[in-house]
A tleap script that builds the chain and sets N, CA, C and O, in Angstrom:
source leaprc.protein.ff14SB
mol = sequence {
  NMET LEU GLY LEU GLY GLU LEU GLU LEU LYS
  VAL MET ASP VAL LEU TRP THR SER GLY GLU
  PRO MET ARG VAL ARG ASP VAL LEU GLU ARG
  LEU GLY GLY GLU ARG ALA TYR THR THR VAL
  MET THR VAL LEU ASP HIE LEU HIE GLY LYS
  GLY TRP VAL SER ARG GLU MET SER GLY ARG
  ALA TYR SER TYR ARG PRO VAL ARG SER ARG
  GLU GLU ALA GLY ALA SER LEU LEU ARG GLU
  VAL LEU ASP SER SER GLY ASP ALA GLU SER
  VAL LEU LEU HIE PHE ALA ARG SER VAL SER
  ASP ARG GLU SER GLU LEU LEU ARG ARG ALA
  LEU GLU ARG ASP CSER
}
set mol.1.N position { 1.156 -0.520 9.916 }
set mol.1.CA position { 2.547 -0.198 9.141 }
set mol.1.C position { 2.336 0.779 8.210 }
set mol.1.O position { 1.396 0.784 7.415 }
set mol.2.N position { 3.320 1.728 8.306 }
set mol.2.CA position { 3.282 2.689 7.381 }
set mol.2.C position { 2.839 2.365 5.833 }
set mol.2.O position { 3.321 1.536 5.061 }
set mol.3.N position { 1.711 3.335 5.624 }
set mol.3.CA position { 1.457 3.254 4.217 }
set mol.3.C position { 0.193 2.210 4.052 }
set mol.3.O position { -0.237 2.015 2.915 }
set mol.4.N position { -0.369 1.580 5.104 }
set mol.4.CA position { -1.171 0.710 4.988 }
set mol.4.C position { -2.345 0.985 5.939 }
set mol.4.O position { -2.251 1.204 7.147 }
set mol.5.N position { -3.575 0.936 5.131 }
set mol.5.CA position { -4.965 1.231 6.204 }
set mol.5.C position { -5.253 0.135 7.083 }
set mol.5.O position { -4.545 -0.871 7.127 }
set mol.6.N position { -6.241 0.303 7.759 }
set mol.6.CA position { -6.530 -0.865 8.739 }
set mol.6.C position { -6.764 -2.145 7.988 }
set mol.6.O position { -6.055 -3.136 8.165 }
set mol.7.N position { -7.816 -2.106 7.108 }
set mol.7.CA position { -8.167 -3.397 6.456 }
set mol.7.C position { -7.051 -3.851 5.493 }
set mol.7.O position { -6.968 -5.061 5.286 }
set mol.8.N position { -6.180 -3.017 4.877 }
set mol.8.CA position { -5.125 -3.651 4.283 }
set mol.8.C position { -4.018 -4.352 5.128 }
set mol.8.O position { -3.380 -5.308 4.688 }
set mol.9.N position { -3.850 -3.876 6.238 }
set mol.9.CA position { -3.161 -4.578 7.260 }
set mol.9.C position { -3.711 -5.871 7.633 }
set mol.9.O position { -3.006 -6.879 7.606 }
set mol.10.N position { -5.043 -5.897 8.013 }
set mol.10.CA position { -5.669 -7.458 8.110 }
set mol.10.C position { -5.421 -8.331 7.020 }
set mol.10.O position { -5.070 -9.496 7.205 }
set mol.11.N position { -5.596 -7.793 5.797 }
set mol.11.CA position { -5.433 -8.813 4.712 }
set mol.11.C position { -3.839 -9.235 4.425 }
set mol.11.O position { -3.484 -10.252 3.828 }
set mol.12.N position { -3.053 -8.314 4.936 }
set mol.12.CA position { -1.445 -8.669 4.894 }
set mol.12.C position { -1.180 -9.387 6.036 }
set mol.12.O position { -0.186 -10.113 6.068 }
set mol.13.N position { -2.014 -9.282 7.099 }
set mol.13.CA position { -1.888 -10.395 8.063 }
set mol.13.C position { -2.189 -11.788 7.771 }
set mol.13.O position { -1.462 -12.722 8.107 }
set mol.14.N position { -3.217 -11.891 7.173 }
set mol.14.CA position { -3.883 -13.038 6.490 }
set mol.14.C position { -3.011 -13.854 5.501 }
set mol.14.O position { -2.923 -15.082 5.490 }
set mol.15.N position { -2.312 -12.897 4.584 }
set mol.15.CA position { -1.487 -13.644 3.590 }
set mol.15.C position { -0.119 -14.124 4.215 }
set mol.15.O position { 0.466 -15.125 3.801 }
set mol.16.N position { 0.363 -13.300 5.284 }
set mol.16.CA position { 1.717 -13.573 6.193 }
set mol.16.C position { 1.697 -14.613 6.756 }
set mol.16.O position { 2.649 -15.389 6.842 }
set mol.17.N position { 0.368 -14.797 7.314 }
set mol.17.CA position { -0.013 -16.252 7.997 }
set mol.17.C position { -0.180 -17.479 7.339 }
set mol.17.O position { 0.121 -18.599 7.753 }
set mol.18.N position { -0.708 -17.143 6.235 }
set mol.18.CA position { -1.130 -18.380 5.140 }
set mol.18.C position { 0.409 -18.968 4.813 }
set mol.18.O position { 0.634 -20.162 5.013 }
set mol.19.N position { 1.299 -18.212 4.379 }
set mol.19.CA position { 2.601 -19.134 3.720 }
set mol.19.C position { 2.438 -19.313 2.288 }
set mol.19.O position { 3.408 -19.296 1.530 }
set mol.20.N position { 1.101 -19.504 1.844 }
set mol.20.CA position { 0.814 -19.762 0.202 }
set mol.20.C position { -0.251 -18.951 -0.148 }
set mol.20.O position { -1.043 -18.440 0.644 }
set mol.21.N position { -0.249 -18.808 -1.772 }
set mol.21.CA position { -0.978 -18.096 -2.290 }
set mol.21.C position { -2.285 -18.204 -1.833 }
set mol.21.O position { -2.772 -19.237 -1.374 }
set mol.22.N position { -2.997 -16.865 -1.990 }
set mol.22.CA position { -4.644 -17.250 -1.737 }
set mol.22.C position { -5.278 -16.305 -2.626 }
set mol.22.O position { -4.856 -15.243 -3.084 }
set mol.23.N position { -6.518 -16.983 -2.798 }
set mol.23.CA position { -7.673 -16.209 -3.971 }
set mol.23.C position { -8.281 -15.225 -2.862 }
set mol.23.O position { -8.110 -15.237 -1.643 }
set mol.24.N position { -9.114 -14.293 -3.739 }
set mol.24.CA position { -9.942 -13.374 -2.741 }
set mol.24.C position { -10.899 -13.992 -1.804 }
set mol.24.O position { -11.149 -13.605 -0.663 }
set mol.25.N position { -11.533 -15.262 -2.589 }
set mol.25.CA position { -12.519 -15.926 -1.462 }
set mol.25.C position { -11.814 -16.528 -0.233 }
set mol.25.O position { -12.384 -16.596 0.856 }
set mol.26.N position { -10.452 -16.999 -0.456 }
set mol.26.CA position { -9.981 -17.560 0.617 }
set mol.26.C position { -9.249 -16.525 1.922 }
set mol.26.O position { -8.903 -16.901 3.042 }
set mol.27.N position { -9.167 -15.212 1.368 }
set mol.27.CA position { -8.666 -14.034 2.298 }
set mol.27.C position { -10.043 -13.845 2.811 }
set mol.27.O position { -10.194 -13.697 4.023 }
set mol.28.N position { -11.122 -13.834 1.964 }
set mol.28.CA position { -12.331 -13.465 2.912 }
set mol.28.C position { -12.817 -14.439 3.757 }
set mol.28.O position { -13.271 -14.005 4.816 }
set mol.29.N position { -12.849 -15.537 3.606 }
set mol.29.CA position { -13.004 -16.736 4.611 }
set mol.29.C position { -12.135 -16.374 5.692 }
set mol.29.O position { -12.735 -16.212 6.755 }
set mol.30.N position { -10.946 -16.209 5.726 }
set mol.30.CA position { -9.940 -15.913 6.762 }
set mol.30.C position { -10.226 -14.898 7.500 }
set mol.30.O position { -9.861 -14.917 8.676 }
set mol.31.N position { -11.023 -13.657 6.924 }
set mol.31.CA position { -11.264 -12.532 7.757 }
set mol.31.C position { -12.699 -12.761 8.407 }
set mol.31.O position { -13.231 -11.988 9.204 }
set mol.32.N position { -13.169 -13.809 7.992 }
set mol.32.CA position { -14.272 -14.053 8.932 }
set mol.32.C position { -15.837 -13.755 8.100 }
set mol.32.O position { -16.894 -13.843 8.724 }
set mol.33.N position { -15.790 -13.428 6.755 }
set mol.33.CA position { -16.700 -12.787 6.064 }
set mol.33.C position { -17.347 -11.503 6.436 }
set mol.33.O position { -18.448 -11.037 6.144 }
set mol.34.N position { -16.276 -11.018 7.223 }
set mol.34.CA position { -16.720 -9.525 7.985 }
set mol.34.C position { -16.949 -8.367 6.689 }
set mol.34.O position { -17.662 -7.384 6.891 }
set mol.35.N position { -16.445 -8.534 5.686 }
set mol.35.CA position { -16.318 -7.944 4.361 }
set mol.35.C position { -17.022 -8.510 3.213 }
set mol.35.O position { -17.402 -9.674 3.091 }
set mol.36.N position { -17.171 -7.369 2.233 }
set mol.36.CA position { -17.686 -7.859 0.998 }
set mol.36.C position { -16.765 -8.605 0.118 }
set mol.36.O position { -15.571 -8.311 0.187 }
set mol.37.N position { -17.078 -9.363 -0.554 }
set mol.37.CA position { -16.156 -9.937 -1.600 }
set mol.37.C position { -15.580 -9.016 -2.520 }
set mol.37.O position { -14.439 -9.290 -2.890 }
set mol.38.N position { -16.155 -7.900 -3.010 }
set mol.38.CA position { -15.491 -6.685 -3.783 }
set mol.38.C position { -14.765 -6.069 -3.070 }
set mol.38.O position { -13.687 -5.695 -3.531 }
set mol.39.N position { -15.147 -5.744 -1.621 }
set mol.39.CA position { -13.937 -5.065 -0.694 }
set mol.39.C position { -12.731 -5.554 -0.676 }
set mol.39.O position { -11.686 -4.981 -0.987 }
set mol.40.N position { -12.925 -6.889 -0.216 }
set mol.40.CA position { -11.428 -7.535 -0.293 }
set mol.40.C position { -10.590 -7.656 -1.593 }
set mol.40.O position { -9.371 -7.821 -1.633 }
set mol.41.N position { -11.505 -7.538 -2.741 }
set mol.41.CA position { -10.722 -7.882 -4.084 }
set mol.41.C position { -10.236 -6.115 -4.530 }
set mol.41.O position { -9.389 -5.926 -5.403 }
set mol.42.N position { -10.672 -5.361 -4.053 }
set mol.42.CA position { -10.366 -4.154 -4.148 }
set mol.42.C position { -8.965 -3.596 -3.246 }
set mol.42.O position { -8.060 -2.865 -3.649 }
set mol.43.N position { -9.117 -4.116 -2.118 }
set mol.43.CA position { -7.949 -3.961 -1.121 }
set mol.43.C position { -6.801 -4.674 -1.718 }
set mol.43.O position { -5.717 -4.092 -1.765 }
set mol.44.N position { -6.946 -6.054 -2.251 }
set mol.44.CA position { -5.855 -6.666 -2.720 }
set mol.44.C position { -5.330 -6.072 -4.021 }
set mol.44.O position { -4.141 -6.068 -4.342 }
set mol.45.N position { -6.144 -5.664 -4.601 }
set mol.45.CA position { -5.818 -4.688 -6.216 }
set mol.45.C position { -4.965 -3.583 -5.615 }
set mol.45.O position { -3.923 -3.232 -6.168 }
set mol.46.N position { -5.355 -3.090 -4.602 }
set mol.46.CA position { -4.560 -1.623 -4.319 }
set mol.46.C position { -3.233 -2.210 -3.516 }
set mol.46.O position { -2.216 -1.525 -3.622 }
set mol.47.N position { -3.166 -3.242 -2.838 }
set mol.47.CA position { -2.101 -3.507 -2.291 }
set mol.47.C position { -1.057 -4.365 -3.318 }
set mol.47.O position { 0.092 -4.627 -2.962 }
set mol.48.N position { -1.567 -4.746 -4.558 }
set mol.48.CA position { -0.701 -4.949 -5.770 }
set mol.48.C position { -0.269 -3.736 -6.270 }
set mol.48.O position { 0.953 -3.612 -6.362 }
set mol.49.N position { -0.950 -2.827 -6.609 }
set mol.49.CA position { -0.468 -1.459 -7.136 }
set mol.49.C position { 0.593 -0.857 -6.202 }
set mol.49.O position { 1.580 -0.268 -6.642 }
set mol.50.N position { 0.310 -1.056 -4.706 }
set mol.50.CA position { 1.442 -0.467 -3.929 }
set mol.50.C position { 2.684 -1.345 -3.837 }
set mol.50.O position { 3.611 -0.979 -3.114 }
set mol.51.N position { 2.762 -2.563 -4.575 }
set mol.51.CA position { 3.756 -3.287 -4.504 }
set mol.51.C position { 4.110 -4.318 -2.922 }
set mol.51.O position { 5.181 -4.782 -2.531 }
set mol.52.N position { 2.991 -4.380 -2.427 }
set mol.52.CA position { 3.016 -5.107 -1.091 }
set mol.52.C position { 2.732 -6.718 -1.647 }
set mol.52.O position { 3.188 -7.661 -1.000 }
set mol.53.N position { 2.031 -6.915 -2.757 }
set mol.53.CA position { 1.674 -8.470 -2.980 }
set mol.53.C position { 2.015 -8.493 -4.751 }
set mol.53.O position { 2.048 -7.557 -5.551 }
set mol.54.N position { 2.221 -9.832 -4.928 }
set mol.54.CA position { 2.358 -10.161 -6.222 }
set mol.54.C position { 1.013 -11.021 -6.648 }
set mol.54.O position { 0.366 -11.564 -5.753 }
set mol.55.N position { 0.638 -11.127 -7.904 }
set mol.55.CA position { -0.487 -12.193 -8.048 }
set mol.55.C position { -0.333 -12.750 -9.385 }
set mol.55.O position { 0.220 -12.008 -10.196 }
set mol.56.N position { -0.712 -13.921 -9.793 }
set mol.56.CA position { -0.818 -14.950 -10.416 }
set mol.56.C position { -2.127 -15.194 -10.780 }
set mol.56.O position { -2.962 -15.236 -9.876 }
set mol.57.N position { -2.561 -15.405 -12.212 }
set mol.57.CA position { -3.870 -16.117 -12.585 }
set mol.57.C position { -3.757 -17.521 -12.223 }
set mol.57.O position { -2.847 -18.272 -12.576 }
set mol.58.N position { -4.790 -17.826 -11.463 }
set mol.58.CA position { -4.694 -19.355 -11.175 }
set mol.58.C position { -6.233 -19.560 -11.542 }
set mol.58.O position { -7.150 -19.118 -10.850 }
set mol.59.N position { -6.383 -20.217 -12.606 }
set mol.59.CA position { -7.917 -20.490 -13.355 }
set mol.59.C position { -8.248 -19.199 -13.684 }
set mol.59.O position { -7.495 -18.384 -14.216 }
set mol.60.N position { -9.538 -19.008 -13.313 }
set mol.60.CA position { -10.196 -17.547 -13.536 }
set mol.60.C position { -10.243 -16.297 -12.664 }
set mol.60.O position { -10.811 -15.219 -12.839 }
set mol.61.N position { -9.264 -16.887 -11.395 }
set mol.61.CA position { -8.889 -15.841 -10.554 }
set mol.61.C position { -7.563 -15.692 -10.166 }
set mol.61.O position { -6.719 -16.558 -10.399 }
set mol.62.N position { -7.292 -14.500 -9.506 }
set mol.62.CA position { -5.650 -14.209 -9.179 }
set mol.62.C position { -5.588 -15.004 -7.925 }
set mol.62.O position { -6.580 -15.436 -7.338 }
set mol.63.N position { -4.341 -15.170 -7.554 }
set mol.63.CA position { -3.638 -15.879 -6.362 }
set mol.63.C position { -2.763 -14.856 -5.889 }
set mol.63.O position { -2.005 -14.215 -6.617 }
set mol.64.N position { -2.898 -14.694 -4.475 }
set mol.64.CA position { -1.896 -13.251 -4.425 }
set mol.64.C position { -1.188 -13.664 -3.118 }
set mol.64.O position { -1.838 -14.203 -2.223 }
set mol.65.N position { 0.079 -13.431 -2.999 }
set mol.65.CA position { 0.989 -13.539 -2.037 }
set mol.65.C position { 2.038 -12.280 -1.724 }
set mol.65.O position { 2.440 -11.454 -2.543 }
set mol.66.N position { 2.322 -12.355 -0.501 }
set mol.66.CA position { 3.169 -10.998 -0.123 }
set mol.66.C position { 4.405 -10.948 -0.815 }
set mol.66.O position { 4.964 -12.014 -1.070 }
set mol.67.N position { 4.964 -9.775 -1.188 }
set mol.67.CA position { 6.231 -9.762 -1.927 }
set mol.67.C position { 7.157 -9.718 -0.995 }
set mol.67.O position { 8.321 -9.761 -1.394 }
set mol.68.N position { 6.931 -9.631 0.337 }
set mol.68.CA position { 8.079 -9.690 1.376 }
set mol.68.C position { 7.609 -10.267 2.725 }
set mol.68.O position { 6.433 -10.003 2.971 }
set mol.69.N position { 8.207 -10.940 3.586 }
set mol.69.CA position { 7.842 -11.222 4.818 }
set mol.69.C position { 7.638 -10.179 5.587 }
set mol.69.O position { 8.126 -9.060 5.427 }
set mol.70.N position { 6.721 -10.619 6.659 }
set mol.70.CA position { 6.362 -9.681 7.750 }
set mol.70.C position { 7.579 -8.591 8.554 }
set mol.70.O position { 7.511 -7.397 8.845 }
set mol.71.N position { 8.823 -9.760 8.764 }
set mol.71.CA position { 9.866 -9.177 9.030 }
set mol.71.C position { 10.603 -8.043 8.325 }
set mol.71.O position { 11.011 -6.970 8.771 }
set mol.72.N position { 10.679 -8.717 6.761 }
set mol.72.CA position { 11.231 -7.774 5.860 }
set mol.72.C position { 10.489 -6.326 5.599 }
set mol.72.O position { 11.045 -5.286 5.246 }
set mol.73.N position { 9.202 -6.514 5.843 }
set mol.73.CA position { 8.232 -5.350 5.756 }
set mol.73.C position { 8.585 -4.243 6.849 }
set mol.73.O position { 8.682 -3.028 6.676 }
set mol.74.N position { 8.770 -5.069 8.157 }
set mol.74.CA position { 9.334 -4.188 9.305 }
set mol.74.C position { 10.542 -3.520 9.262 }
set mol.74.O position { 10.691 -2.483 9.910 }
set mol.75.N position { 11.349 -3.946 8.636 }
set mol.75.CA position { 12.836 -3.456 8.560 }
set mol.75.C position { 12.901 -2.455 7.342 }
set mol.75.O position { 13.771 -1.585 7.314 }
set mol.76.N position { 12.152 -2.564 6.533 }
set mol.76.CA position { 12.017 -1.569 5.452 }
set mol.76.C position { 11.250 -0.356 5.892 }
set mol.76.O position { 11.533 0.710 5.346 }
set mol.77.N position { 10.102 -0.390 7.020 }
set mol.77.CA position { 9.405 0.513 7.393 }
set mol.77.C position { 10.292 1.183 8.383 }
set mol.77.O position { 10.119 2.398 8.484 }
set mol.78.N position { 11.283 0.598 9.198 }
set mol.78.CA position { 12.167 1.091 10.019 }
set mol.78.C position { 13.345 1.907 9.272 }
set mol.78.O position { 13.922 2.883 9.751 }
set mol.79.N position { 13.561 1.401 8.175 }
set mol.79.CA position { 14.700 1.939 7.152 }
set mol.79.C position { 14.035 3.454 6.677 }
set mol.79.O position { 14.733 4.468 6.676 }
set mol.80.N position { 12.891 3.460 6.358 }
set mol.80.CA position { 12.140 4.795 5.849 }
set mol.80.C position { 12.193 5.696 6.930 }
set mol.80.O position { 12.560 6.867 6.838 }
set mol.81.N position { 11.785 5.076 8.050 }
set mol.81.CA position { 11.648 6.108 9.357 }
set mol.81.C position { 13.120 6.657 9.292 }
set mol.81.O position { 13.270 7.804 8.871 }
set mol.82.N position { 13.962 6.094 9.588 }
set mol.82.CA position { 15.595 6.423 9.832 }
set mol.82.C position { 15.790 7.491 8.713 }
set mol.82.O position { 16.062 8.658 8.994 }
set mol.83.N position { 15.648 7.069 7.498 }
set mol.83.CA position { 16.071 8.004 6.401 }
set mol.83.C position { 15.358 9.092 6.066 }
set mol.83.O position { 15.857 9.923 5.307 }
set mol.84.N position { 14.214 9.237 6.528 }
set mol.84.CA position { 13.186 10.578 6.586 }
set mol.84.C position { 13.315 11.220 7.788 }
set mol.84.O position { 12.954 12.392 7.686 }
set mol.85.N position { 13.739 10.877 9.050 }
set mol.85.CA position { 13.880 11.400 10.244 }
set mol.85.C position { 14.706 12.871 10.438 }
set mol.85.O position { 14.412 13.723 11.276 }
set mol.86.N position { 15.726 12.949 9.531 }
set mol.86.CA position { 16.470 14.116 9.559 }
set mol.86.C position { 17.559 13.840 10.444 }
set mol.86.O position { 18.664 14.371 10.334 }
set mol.87.N position { 17.213 12.924 11.411 }
set mol.87.CA position { 18.285 12.719 12.595 }
set mol.87.C position { 18.140 11.439 13.008 }
set mol.87.O position { 17.511 11.217 14.043 }
set mol.88.N position { 18.706 10.387 12.252 }
set mol.88.CA position { 18.477 9.061 12.417 }
set mol.88.C position { 19.154 8.714 13.912 }
set mol.88.O position { 18.580 7.848 14.572 }
set mol.89.N position { 20.295 9.324 14.452 }
set mol.89.CA position { 20.802 8.910 15.678 }
set mol.89.C position { 19.918 9.194 16.874 }
set mol.89.O position { 19.729 8.467 17.849 }
set mol.90.N position { 19.438 10.333 16.628 }
set mol.90.CA position { 18.184 10.684 17.647 }
set mol.90.C position { 17.183 9.351 17.748 }
set mol.90.O position { 16.927 8.730 18.780 }
set mol.91.N position { 16.724 9.100 16.510 }
set mol.91.CA position { 15.414 8.258 16.627 }
set mol.91.C position { 16.077 6.797 17.068 }
set mol.91.O position { 15.302 6.024 17.633 }
set mol.92.N position { 17.476 6.344 16.853 }
set mol.92.CA position { 17.986 5.041 17.138 }
set mol.92.C position { 17.955 5.312 18.833 }
set mol.92.O position { 17.473 4.433 19.549 }
set mol.93.N position { 18.405 6.365 19.336 }
set mol.93.CA position { 18.671 6.413 20.603 }
set mol.93.C position { 17.384 6.506 21.604 }
set mol.93.O position { 17.390 6.159 22.785 }
set mol.94.N position { 16.348 7.015 20.924 }
set mol.94.CA position { 14.825 6.766 21.635 }
set mol.94.C position { 14.507 5.416 21.566 }
set mol.94.O position { 14.057 4.797 22.531 }
set mol.95.N position { 14.746 4.859 20.321 }
set mol.95.CA position { 14.246 3.317 19.852 }
set mol.95.C position { 14.946 2.850 21.126 }
set mol.95.O position { 14.281 2.543 22.115 }
set mol.96.N position { 16.462 2.783 21.115 }
set mol.96.CA position { 17.054 1.752 21.937 }
set mol.96.C position { 16.722 1.841 23.435 }
set mol.96.O position { 16.793 0.772 24.041 }
set mol.97.N position { 16.356 2.977 24.165 }
set mol.97.CA position { 15.881 3.350 25.482 }
set mol.97.C position { 14.317 2.594 25.888 }
set mol.97.O position { 13.836 2.303 26.983 }
set mol.98.N position { 13.775 2.425 24.443 }
set mol.98.CA position { 12.357 1.809 24.726 }
set mol.98.C position { 12.122 0.208 24.551 }
set mol.98.O position { 11.073 -0.410 24.738 }
set mol.99.N position { 13.549 -0.356 24.090 }
set mol.99.CA position { 13.221 -1.839 23.991 }
set mol.99.C position { 13.111 -2.593 25.276 }
set mol.99.O position { 13.464 -2.011 26.302 }
set mol.100.N position { 12.682 -3.768 25.341 }
set mol.100.CA position { 13.041 -4.534 26.439 }
set mol.100.C position { 14.297 -5.241 26.417 }
set mol.100.O position { 15.181 -5.006 25.594 }
set mol.101.N position { 14.386 -6.304 27.534 }
set mol.101.CA position { 15.657 -6.580 28.086 }
set mol.101.C position { 15.965 -7.871 26.877 }
set mol.101.O position { 17.097 -8.168 26.495 }
set mol.102.N position { 15.027 -8.355 26.525 }
set mol.102.CA position { 14.982 -9.558 25.393 }
set mol.102.C position { 15.269 -8.998 24.295 }
set mol.102.O position { 16.105 -9.613 23.633 }
set mol.103.N position { 14.772 -7.788 23.732 }
set mol.103.CA position { 15.209 -7.096 22.627 }
set mol.103.C position { 16.384 -6.782 22.460 }
set mol.103.O position { 16.984 -6.998 21.407 }
set mol.104.N position { 16.873 -6.245 23.440 }
set mol.104.CA position { 18.279 -5.515 23.629 }
set mol.104.C position { 19.308 -6.581 23.523 }
set mol.104.O position { 20.353 -6.401 22.898 }
set mol.105.N position { 18.966 -7.888 24.239 }
set mol.105.CA position { 19.776 -8.862 24.027 }
set mol.105.C position { 20.078 -9.554 22.683 }
set mol.105.O position { 21.182 -10.006 22.379 }
set mol.106.N position { 18.910 -9.587 21.869 }
set mol.106.CA position { 18.784 -9.955 20.460 }
set mol.106.C position { 19.763 -8.932 19.697 }
set mol.106.O position { 20.713 -9.413 19.079 }
set mol.107.N position { 19.582 -7.638 19.713 }
set mol.107.CA position { 20.393 -6.603 19.068 }
set mol.107.C position { 21.825 -6.582 19.203 }
set mol.107.O position { 22.594 -6.236 18.305 }
set mol.108.N position { 22.304 -7.129 20.859 }
set mol.108.CA position { 23.545 -7.081 20.974 }
set mol.108.C position { 24.207 -8.500 20.248 }
set mol.108.O position { 25.351 -8.448 19.796 }
set mol.109.N position { 23.433 -9.714 20.174 }
set mol.109.CA position { 24.021 -10.874 19.537 }
set mol.109.C position { 24.125 -10.577 18.027 }
set mol.109.O position { 25.136 -10.742 17.345 }
set mol.110.N position { 22.970 -10.128 17.621 }
set mol.110.CA position { 23.090 -9.499 16.119 }
set mol.110.C position { 24.409 -8.805 15.788 }
set mol.110.O position { 25.254 -9.095 14.942 }
set mol.111.N position { 24.359 -7.777 16.709 }
set mol.111.CA position { 25.826 -6.885 16.181 }
set mol.111.C position { 27.039 -7.562 16.606 }
set mol.111.O position { 28.086 -7.068 16.187 }
set mol.112.N position { 27.106 -8.396 17.209 }
set mol.112.CA position { 28.165 -9.444 17.519 }
set mol.112.C position { 28.694 -10.162 16.433 }
set mol.112.O position { 29.888 -10.172 16.134 }
set mol.113.N position { 27.520 -10.948 15.664 }
set mol.113.CA position { 27.902 -11.696 14.493 }
set mol.113.C position { 28.161 -10.954 13.607 }
set mol.113.O position { 29.025 -11.403 12.854 }
set mol.114.N position { 27.632 -9.599 13.254 }
set mol.114.CA position { 27.753 -8.913 12.080 }
set mol.114.C position { 29.497 -8.472 12.168 }
set mol.114.O position { 30.124 -8.167 11.154 }
set mol.115.N position { 30.024 -8.500 13.343 }
set mol.115.CA position { 31.320 -7.704 13.379 }
set mol.115.C position { 32.442 -8.481 13.009 }
set mol.115.O position { 33.564 -7.975 12.990 }
savepdb mol mol.pdb
quit
């Protein structure tokens, strides 16, 4: 996702999948211990600073949770791309040509509900 590094995205995936607040140690375990504790702590601190996660003191450690769902983050990213493109119509047309039949049907149904 735009604005997230590889490890930040992995950490966000862990938080999105969990559905509950997680401490640094919990995230580290879900990542398979492939990183150092301090690295994961730093990444979570950066994600908090960027507004991707909220944190709450739980005992002596913070518990982290995503500020928005994966779907909301994806929609926000799409909105940023459209707003910054200079030609939202062309971007949407290129996107529309790339969607699968299933995705096209989902879009049609969503548009019909909103009309």
